[in-house]
Short mmCIF file of C-alpha atoms in Angstrom, two decimals:
data_model
loop_
_atom_site.label_atom_id
_atom_site.label_comp_id
_atom_site.label_asym_id
_atom_site.label_seq_id
_atom_site.Cartn_x
_atom_site.Cartn_y
_atom_site.Cartn_z
CA MET A 1346 58.70 76.31 76.61
CA GLU A 1347 62.35 76.78 75.85
CA GLN A 1348 64.62 77.42 78.77
CA HIS A 1349 67.17 80.12 78.17
CA SER A 1350 69.72 81.74 80.30
CA PRO A 1351 68.38 85.03 81.61
CA LYS A 1352 71.40 86.75 80.08
CA GLU A 1353 70.66 88.57 76.85
CA GLN A 1354 71.56 86.19 74.05
CA ARG A 1355 74.10 87.12 71.42
CA SER A 1356 73.40 85.74 67.98
CA ILE A 1357 76.63 86.35 66.13
CA ALA A 1358 80.27 85.34 66.54
CA ARG A 1359 83.25 85.69 64.19
CA LEU A 1360 85.68 82.79 64.24
CA GLY A 1361 88.83 81.65 62.52
CA ALA A 1362 88.91 78.11 61.13
CA GLU A 1363 91.00 76.92 64.08
CA GLN A 1364 88.60 78.45 66.59
CA LEU A 1365 85.73 76.68 64.87
CA ASP A 1366 87.47 73.36 65.56
CA GLN A 1367 88.16 74.39 69.14
CA LEU A 1368 84.53 75.32 69.58
CA ALA A 1369 83.39 71.98 68.24
CA ALA A 1370 85.79 70.31 70.69
CA ALA A 1371 84.57 72.44 73.59
CA LEU A 1372 81.00 71.48 72.81
CA GLY A 1373 81.85 67.82 72.90
CA TRP A 1374 82.13 67.10 69.22
CA LEU A 1375 85.26 65.68 67.70
CA GLU A 1376 87.43 64.35 70.53
CA PRO A 1377 86.09 66.07 73.61
CA VAL A 1378 88.82 68.16 75.14
CA THR A 1379 88.76 70.80 77.77
CA VAL A 1380 88.82 74.25 76.25
CA PRO A 1381 89.05 76.51 79.27
CA GLU A 1382 88.46 79.72 77.37
CA LEU A 1383 87.65 80.68 73.83
CA ARG A 1384 87.15 84.16 72.44
CA ASP A 1385 85.96 85.02 68.98
CA LEU A 1386 87.97 87.25 66.62
CA ASP A 1387 86.22 90.30 68.06
CA GLY A 1388 87.27 89.36 71.59
CA GLN A 1389 83.86 88.13 72.74
CA LEU A 1390 84.05 85.36 75.31
CA LEU A 1391 82.35 82.26 73.84
CA VAL A 1392 83.55 79.58 76.25
CA SER A 1393 84.72 80.06 79.82
CA ASP A 1394 85.55 77.37 82.39
CA GLY A 1395 84.94 74.84 79.62
CA ARG A 1396 81.28 75.89 79.20
CA PRO A 1397 79.49 78.22 76.82
CA ALA A 1398 79.46 81.79 78.09
CA PRO A 1399 75.93 82.68 79.27
CA GLU A 1400 75.43 85.23 76.47
CA TYR A 1401 76.12 82.52 73.90
CA ASP A 1402 74.11 79.76 75.54
CA ARG A 1403 71.45 79.61 72.83
CA LEU A 1404 73.89 79.94 69.91
CA MET A 1405 76.07 77.17 71.37
CA ARG A 1406 73.09 74.93 72.05
CA SER A 1407 72.06 75.23 68.41
CA PHE A 1408 75.50 73.79 67.73
CA SER A 1409 75.65 71.09 70.38
CA GLU A 1410 72.01 69.96 70.18
CA GLN A 1411 71.64 70.07 66.43
CA ARG A 1412 69.00 67.82 64.86
CA ALA A 1413 69.63 68.66 61.22
CA VAL A 1414 72.56 69.81 59.11
CA ILE A 1415 71.91 71.36 55.71
CA LEU A 1416 74.76 72.15 53.33
CA VAL A 1417 74.14 74.60 50.52
CA GLN A 1418 76.67 75.01 47.74
CA ARG A 1419 76.48 77.34 44.77
CA VAL A 1420 79.30 77.07 42.24
CA ASP A 1421 79.73 79.31 39.20
CA SER A 1422 81.38 78.40 35.89
CA GLN A 1423 84.77 79.64 37.17
CA GLY A 1424 84.64 77.40 40.22
CA ARG A 1425 83.89 80.23 42.64
CA GLU A 1426 81.84 78.81 45.49
CA ARG A 1427 79.33 80.30 47.87
CA ASN A 1428 78.67 77.76 50.60
CA THR A 1429 76.98 77.64 53.95
CA THR A 1430 76.21 75.06 56.60
CA ILE A 1431 72.91 75.45 58.43
CA ARG A 1432 72.20 73.61 61.70
CA LEU A 1433 68.71 73.24 63.14
CA SER A 1434 68.08 72.54 66.80
CA PRO A 1435 65.13 72.75 69.20
CA HIS A 1436 66.59 76.12 70.28
CA GLY A 1437 66.71 77.72 66.87
CA MET A 1438 69.10 77.65 63.97
CA LEU A 1439 72.69 78.53 63.33
CA TRP A 1440 74.48 79.06 60.08
CA GLN A 1441 78.02 79.74 58.94
CA GLU A 1442 78.86 82.55 56.58
CA PRO A 1443 82.38 82.25 55.16
CA GLN A 1444 84.05 85.67 54.96
CA ASP A 1445 86.50 86.87 52.32
CA ASP A 1446 89.31 87.02 54.91
CA GLY A 1447 88.95 83.29 55.66
CA SER A 1448 87.05 83.80 58.90
CA VAL A 1449 83.55 82.46 59.47
CA LEU A 1450 80.54 84.29 60.86
CA LEU A 1451 78.41 82.08 63.06
CA ARG A 1452 74.89 83.44 63.10
CA GLY A 1453 71.93 82.34 65.15
CA ALA A 1454 68.22 83.01 64.69
CA ALA A 1455 64.79 81.54 65.39
CA GLY A 1456 64.09 78.35 63.44
CA GLY A 1457 61.66 80.06 61.06
CA THR A 1458 64.55 82.06 59.63
CA LEU A 1459 65.63 78.87 57.87
CA TYR A 1460 63.55 79.62 54.81
CA PRO A 1461 64.79 83.11 53.86
CA VAL A 1462 68.36 82.03 54.68
CA LEU A 1463 68.03 78.97 52.43
CA ILE A 1464 66.50 81.00 49.59
CA ASP A 1465 69.36 83.51 49.83
CA TRP A 1466 72.14 80.92 49.89
CA MET A 1467 70.55 78.88 47.11
CA GLY A 1468 70.23 82.16 45.21
CA LEU A 1469 66.59 81.53 44.26
CA GLY A 1470 64.52 84.28 42.72
CA PRO A 1471 62.09 84.86 39.85
CA ARG A 1472 63.28 83.31 36.58
CA PRO A 1473 61.48 82.88 33.27
CA ALA A 1474 59.12 79.91 33.55
CA PRO A 1475 59.75 77.01 31.17
CA ALA A 1476 57.26 75.98 28.51
CA HIS A 1477 54.57 73.58 29.73
CA GLY A 1478 54.93 69.88 29.10
CA VAL A 1479 58.66 69.78 28.40
CA VAL A 1480 60.11 66.26 28.47
CA PRO A 1481 63.17 65.89 30.76
CA ALA A 1482 66.56 65.38 29.11
CA GLU A 1483 68.56 62.29 30.00
CA VAL A 1484 72.09 63.04 31.18
CA PRO A 1485 75.07 60.92 32.31
CA LYS A 1486 74.99 59.86 35.95
CA ASP A 1487 78.02 61.89 37.02
CA LEU A 1488 77.31 65.03 35.00
CA MET A 1489 76.33 67.27 37.91
CA VAL A 1490 79.24 66.10 40.04
CA ARG A 1491 81.67 66.82 37.19
CA ALA A 1492 80.13 70.27 36.70
CA VAL A 1493 81.34 71.35 40.16
CA ASP A 1494 84.58 69.36 40.43
CA PHE A 1495 87.40 71.84 39.83
CA SER A 1496 89.98 69.66 41.61
CA GLN A 1497 91.64 68.71 38.28
CA GLY A 1498 91.30 72.21 36.78
CA PRO A 1499 88.55 73.95 34.86
CA ASP A 1500 88.39 71.66 31.80
CA GLY A 1501 86.27 68.92 33.39
CA PRO A 1502 83.53 71.23 34.67
CA ALA A 1503 83.54 73.19 31.40
CA ALA A 1504 83.06 69.96 29.43
CA ALA A 1505 80.25 68.90 31.78
CA ARG A 1506 78.48 72.23 31.27
CA HIS A 1507 78.76 71.93 27.48
CA GLN A 1508 77.37 68.42 27.74
CA ALA A 1509 74.47 69.69 29.86
CA ALA A 1510 73.83 72.47 27.31
CA ALA A 1511 73.69 69.95 24.46
CA ALA A 1512 71.35 67.72 26.47
CA VAL A 1513 68.80 70.46 27.25
CA ARG A 1514 69.00 72.49 24.01
CA GLY A 1515 65.78 70.87 22.78
CA GLN A 1516 64.01 71.68 26.06
CA SER A 1517 65.29 75.24 26.46
CA PRO A 1518 67.67 76.81 23.91
CA GLN A 1519 67.96 79.90 26.15
CA ILE A 1520 69.20 77.90 29.14
CA ALA A 1521 71.56 75.97 26.83
CA ASP A 1522 72.97 79.31 25.57
CA ASP A 1523 73.52 80.49 29.17
CA LEU A 1524 75.30 77.23 30.01
CA GLU A 1525 77.57 77.64 26.96
CA ALA A 1526 78.24 81.27 27.89
CA GLY A 1527 79.29 80.39 31.45
CA GLN A 1528 76.19 82.10 32.84
CA ALA A 1529 75.14 79.13 34.92
CA ASP A 1530 75.62 78.29 38.59
CA VAL A 1531 75.21 74.80 39.95
CA VAL A 1532 73.19 74.68 43.18
CA VAL A 1533 73.55 71.70 45.51
CA LEU A 1534 71.62 71.09 48.69
CA ALA A 1535 72.46 68.19 50.97
CA ALA A 1536 70.71 67.55 54.27
CA GLU A 1537 70.85 65.03 57.08
CA TRP A 1538 68.51 65.01 60.03
CA ASP A 1539 67.02 63.15 62.94
CA ASP A 1540 63.72 61.72 61.70
CA GLY A 1541 63.17 59.59 64.79
CA ALA A 1542 63.88 56.45 62.75
CA GLY A 1543 67.62 56.21 62.32
CA GLY A 1544 68.21 59.39 60.37
CA ALA A 1545 67.13 60.78 57.01
CA GLN A 1546 69.06 62.27 54.12
CA ALA A 1547 68.15 64.39 51.14
CA ARG A 1548 70.01 65.79 48.18
CA LEU A 1549 68.89 68.18 45.50
CA MET A 1550 70.86 69.50 42.55
CA GLY A 1551 69.99 72.13 40.01
CA VAL A 1552 71.36 74.65 37.55
CA ASP A 1553 70.47 78.33 37.78
CA THR A 1554 70.79 80.61 34.76
CA PRO A 1555 69.29 84.01 33.94
CA ALA A 1556 67.08 82.21 31.38
CA GLY A 1557 65.68 79.76 33.93
CA MET A 1558 66.47 76.82 36.15
CA LEU A 1559 67.11 73.13 35.55
CA VAL A 1560 66.45 70.52 38.19
CA HIS A 1561 68.23 67.18 38.39
CA SER A 1562 66.47 63.96 39.31
CA ALA A 1563 67.18 60.25 39.24
CA GLU A 1564 64.51 57.81 38.16
CA ARG A 1565 64.80 54.24 39.33
CA ARG A 1566 64.72 51.72 36.53
CA PHE A 1567 64.54 47.95 36.45
CA LEU A 1568 68.24 48.00 35.69
CA GLY A 1569 69.97 50.93 37.34
CA GLU A 1570 68.92 54.55 37.29
CA LYS A 1571 68.10 57.16 34.72
CA HIS A 1572 69.43 60.67 35.39
CA LEU A 1573 67.41 63.61 34.16
CA LEU A 1574 67.66 67.39 33.82
CA GLU A 1575 64.53 69.39 33.22
CA PRO A 1576 63.56 73.05 33.16
CA ALA A 1577 61.55 74.12 36.22
CA PRO A 1578 60.32 77.43 37.60
CA ALA A 1579 62.35 78.63 40.60
CA TRP A 1580 59.32 78.25 42.85
CA VAL A 1581 59.04 74.57 41.91
CA VAL A 1582 62.71 74.12 42.82
CA TRP A 1583 61.82 75.77 46.13
CA HIS A 1584 58.84 73.43 46.56
CA MET A 1585 61.14 70.45 45.98
CA THR A 1586 63.61 71.90 48.50
CA VAL A 1587 61.00 72.33 51.23
CA ALA A 1588 59.53 68.89 50.49
CA SER A 1589 62.97 67.27 50.80
CA LEU A 1590 63.79 68.85 54.19
CA PRO A 1591 62.56 67.97 57.70
CA GLY A 1592 58.82 68.55 57.99
CA GLY A 1593 56.55 69.94 60.68
CA GLU A 1594 56.37 66.56 62.45
CA ASP A 1595 60.16 66.34 62.71
CA ILE A 1596 60.44 69.86 64.08
CA ALA A 1597 57.64 69.26 66.61
CA ARG A 1598 59.32 66.04 67.78
CA TRP A 1599 62.69 67.79 68.28
CA GLY A 1600 60.93 70.29 70.54
CA GLN A 1601 59.43 67.50 72.69
CA HIS A 1602 62.80 65.89 73.31
CA ALA A 1603 64.69 69.12 73.91
CA MET B 517 38.24 63.41 47.84
CA ASP B 518 36.83 65.48 50.70
CA ALA B 519 33.30 66.84 50.52
CA SER B 520 33.20 70.25 48.88
CA GLN B 521 31.08 73.38 48.89
CA ARG B 522 30.59 75.84 46.07
CA LEU B 523 31.85 79.35 46.77
CA GLU B 524 29.63 81.76 44.83
CA HIS B 525 27.76 85.03 45.29
CA PRO B 526 25.88 87.32 42.88
CA GLN B 527 28.43 90.08 43.53
CA PHE B 528 31.46 87.76 43.22
CA ALA B 529 32.85 87.50 39.68
CA ALA B 530 34.01 83.91 40.10
CA ALA B 531 32.87 80.61 41.52
CA LEU B 532 34.84 77.63 42.72
CA GLU B 533 34.64 74.41 44.66
CA ILE B 534 36.37 74.50 48.03
CA PRO B 535 36.54 71.93 50.84
CA GLN B 536 33.32 71.66 52.86
CA ARG B 537 35.01 72.42 56.17
CA TRP B 538 36.51 75.74 55.05
CA GLU B 539 35.01 78.88 56.54
CA VAL B 540 33.79 81.56 54.14
CA ASP B 541 33.52 85.25 54.96
CA LEU B 542 31.53 87.12 52.32
CA SER B 543 30.83 90.15 54.56
CA GLY B 544 33.32 92.27 52.59
CA ILE B 545 31.93 91.43 49.14
CA GLY B 546 30.53 94.96 48.82
CA ASP B 547 34.15 96.15 48.86
CA GLY B 548 35.29 93.29 46.64
CA LEU B 549 36.77 91.18 49.44
CA VAL B 550 36.14 87.48 50.01
CA ILE B 551 38.08 85.63 52.70
CA VAL B 552 38.17 81.86 52.93
CA GLY B 553 40.10 79.97 55.54
CA ASP B 554 40.66 76.47 56.76
CA ASP B 555 38.74 75.69 59.97
CA ARG B 556 41.91 74.63 61.77
CA PRO B 557 45.47 75.86 62.18
CA TRP B 558 48.33 74.12 60.38
CA SER B 559 51.98 74.40 61.44
CA MET B 560 52.97 77.05 64.00
CA GLY B 561 49.31 77.79 64.69
CA PHE B 562 48.80 79.44 61.30
CA VAL B 563 45.41 79.09 59.62
CA PRO B 564 45.86 78.94 55.83
CA THR B 565 43.72 81.44 53.95
CA VAL B 566 42.55 82.11 50.42
CA VAL B 567 41.77 85.79 49.93
CA PHE B 568 40.03 87.20 46.86
CA THR B 569 40.02 90.86 45.91
CA GLN B 570 37.90 92.13 43.08
CA ALA B 571 37.75 95.59 41.52
CA PRO B 572 35.83 96.87 38.49
CA LEU B 573 37.98 97.49 35.44
CA GLY B 574 38.12 100.98 33.98
CA GLN B 575 38.35 101.76 30.26
CA GLU B 576 42.09 102.29 30.67
CA HIS B 577 42.69 98.73 31.88
CA SER B 578 43.80 96.26 29.26
CA THR B 579 42.87 92.63 29.88
CA ASP B 580 46.08 91.58 28.13
CA PRO B 581 48.15 89.41 30.55
CA ALA B 582 51.23 91.47 29.60
CA ALA B 583 49.48 94.59 30.97
CA VAL B 584 48.59 92.71 34.17
CA LEU B 585 52.21 91.59 34.46
CA ASP B 586 53.41 95.18 34.07
CA SER B 587 51.11 96.40 36.83
CA GLN B 588 52.13 93.50 39.09
CA ARG B 589 55.81 94.37 38.57
CA ILE B 590 55.02 97.74 40.12
CA VAL B 591 53.24 96.00 43.02
CA GLU B 592 56.32 93.81 43.53
CA SER B 593 58.41 96.74 44.74
CA THR B 594 55.79 97.86 47.30
CA LEU B 595 55.32 94.29 48.61
CA ALA B 596 58.90 94.33 49.86
CA GLU B 597 58.04 97.29 52.08
CA GLN B 598 54.93 95.59 53.45
CA LEU B 599 56.09 92.04 54.04
CA ARG B 600 58.94 91.02 56.35
CA ASP B 601 61.74 88.87 54.87
CA LEU B 602 60.02 88.94 51.47
CA ARG B 603 61.70 86.66 48.95
CA PRO B 604 60.04 86.82 45.52
CA LEU B 605 60.30 83.46 43.76
CA HIS B 606 58.11 83.85 40.71
CA LEU B 607 56.21 86.48 38.74
CA ASP B 608 55.11 85.57 35.25
CA VAL B 609 52.14 85.11 32.94
CA ASP B 610 50.03 82.07 33.84
CA THR B 611 46.51 80.73 33.52
CA PHE B 612 43.89 81.63 36.12
CA GLY B 613 40.64 79.71 35.81
CA PHE B 614 38.17 79.35 32.97
CA LEU B 615 35.60 81.51 31.23
CA GLY B 616 33.32 78.86 29.81
CA GLU B 617 35.69 76.45 28.08
CA GLN B 618 38.42 79.07 27.60
CA GLN B 619 41.39 79.34 29.95
CA VAL B 620 41.83 82.85 31.31
CA HIS B 621 45.38 84.23 31.20
CA GLY B 622 46.77 86.42 33.93
CA VAL B 623 49.77 86.46 36.22
CA MET B 624 51.05 84.19 38.97
CA ARG B 625 53.26 85.35 41.81
CA VAL B 626 54.99 83.11 44.35
CA ALA B 627 56.84 84.56 47.31
CA SER B 628 58.08 83.62 50.76
CA TYR B 629 57.76 85.99 53.73
CA THR B 630 57.44 86.05 57.51
CA THR B 631 54.22 87.08 59.26
CA ALA B 632 54.03 89.55 62.15
CA GLU B 633 53.71 86.45 64.39
CA ALA B 634 57.08 85.20 63.02
CA VAL B 635 55.55 82.37 60.98
CA PRO B 636 57.39 81.73 57.70
CA VAL B 637 54.70 81.51 55.03
CA MET B 638 54.33 81.04 51.29
CA MET B 639 52.11 83.23 49.18
CA HIS B 640 50.75 82.02 45.83
CA GLN B 641 48.83 84.73 44.05
CA TRP B 642 46.97 84.81 40.76
CA VAL B 643 45.70 88.02 39.17
CA ALA B 644 43.73 88.36 35.94
CA ARG B 645 41.33 90.76 34.23
CA CYS B 646 38.16 89.32 32.77
CA VAL B 647 34.37 89.86 32.75
CA GLY B 648 34.87 93.53 33.66
CA VAL B 649 36.88 93.01 36.84
CA GLU B 650 40.41 92.51 38.05
CA LEU B 651 40.34 89.52 40.37
CA SER B 652 43.17 88.33 42.58
CA MET B 653 43.36 85.13 44.58
CA THR B 654 46.04 84.83 47.27
CA VAL B 655 46.71 81.53 48.99
CA THR B 656 48.83 81.83 52.16
CA TYR B 657 50.03 78.93 54.30
CA PRO B 658 53.01 77.98 56.51
CA THR B 659 56.09 77.26 54.41
CA VAL B 660 56.71 73.96 56.17
CA ASP B 661 53.30 72.80 54.83
CA MET B 662 54.28 73.59 51.24
CA PRO B 663 54.29 69.94 50.10
CA THR B 664 50.52 69.81 50.77
CA TRP B 665 49.44 73.33 50.01
CA SER B 666 51.25 74.38 46.85
CA GLU B 667 49.34 71.89 44.72
CA GLY B 668 46.10 72.72 46.50
CA GLY B 669 46.47 76.40 45.59
CA TRP B 670 47.36 75.55 42.02
CA SER B 671 44.30 73.34 41.77
CA LEU B 672 42.00 76.15 43.02
CA ALA B 673 43.47 78.54 40.45
CA ASN B 674 42.94 76.06 37.67
CA THR B 675 39.35 75.11 38.47
CA LEU B 676 38.00 78.59 39.21
CA GLU B 677 35.17 79.68 36.91
CA TRP B 678 34.79 83.31 35.88
CA THR B 679 31.06 83.93 36.17
CA GLY B 680 30.86 87.72 36.14
CA VAL B 681 28.91 89.89 38.52
CA SER B 682 25.16 89.52 38.03
#
C-alpha cells in the first residue's frame, strides 16, 4: 500500500517558470540547493524547511520519484503549440499545463488518469476512417521535424506541409486538402521511462486534420531507413500510443520498488 | 492458438468461436443479453468482458449502416452522461461479422473511459442490423492491455456469424 501523509493532499499548484526551477532544485534535481521556503503563485506553501509541505507530499513525490516522462506536443500550421509534460510515479501522476499568462499549473492525479489526459493533450477524437488497404506514402526523413520547426520562420514548416500533402494525395485527397489549407496539426509524443533494463524510449508522430489522421513510421531497410506517412483511424493512433508507452509490467514493478 | 469453444444458442442471433477458458453467461438471453468474460483478471484486477445485446427489429428500423450510424450518434451523447472520463475515439461504418459469405455492415465505436472502480478501460463496440435483430457486441478491457486486446476484439467482430434466431 502507498504511504501518504495523513494531511489532506492538494493536487494542484500554480507556478512561475522560475519557481518551477526552484522546485526542481528543492526536490534534488538540477544542482541540489537548499530552498527553505517556496510558495506557489496563489500563496500556497509548497516547500518549508527545505522539504515538501505535508499537503503537497504526494504531488511532490510524483515529481521527485518519477519513473516516466511523457512529452506531448501539438503544433498547428501557424506554429501555435499546445504542450504538456506528464510524469508517472508509483504515487500517481503529475502534469504541467502551461497557462496563457506564462505560468504553469502543476496537476496531480491517480495514475489511471494518464489516459484521458493523454487523449486530451494529443487532441484525439473521432475522425473519418481511411479507406482499407491504403499503401503508405514515402516521405523524406526530416519532413515531420521540418513541419514543426518554426525557428527560421513559417516558410520551412509551410513547405514541409505542402510536401506532405503532395505525398499523401493519392492515399487521401481530403487529408491532402486539409494540409494545403493549413487545417492540420502535427502531434508528437516522446516518452522515456524506467523499464528495469537501463531505460526505454518511444516516439510517435502524426498529423491530425478534420478529414482524418496520418501516422508516421520508419521502416528499417538493408541500407538506412524508409520514412512513411499513412492514413489511420484515430483509435489506431491511440492503440499505437498505448503500445509505445510503459506497460502493466513496468507500472507494477515501479510499485514494488516504491 | 488456444483451444476454443463455440458460443451459440437457439435464441442468440449470432455464433462465434471464443477461447475455451472464457466464462459464458446465457441466463439473460430471454432479454437479449449474453455476457462473456475471461476467467481471470487482467491489469488493475479488471476482468475483460464481451457483452452482446440483441433486440428484435421493428418495421421502422432500416438495416442500412447509415441508419445504424445515425442512431448510434444519438447514443453517443447519452454515453457521456453514463461513463466517467468518456473520450470517444471512433464512430463510423464498419463490418461486423458474416451472413453466409457476405460481410455484414454496421457501425464500430471505440472509446476510452474510467470504471466506477477507477480502472481506465477501452470499449470497442460493434452494432449492426441483420436477420431481424439489432445486435451489439461490446468488448471492454483495461487500457494498459490494449496492445493485446484491441486486435482480439477486432478478430471476434470479423469472425462472428449471423445465424438468426431459430
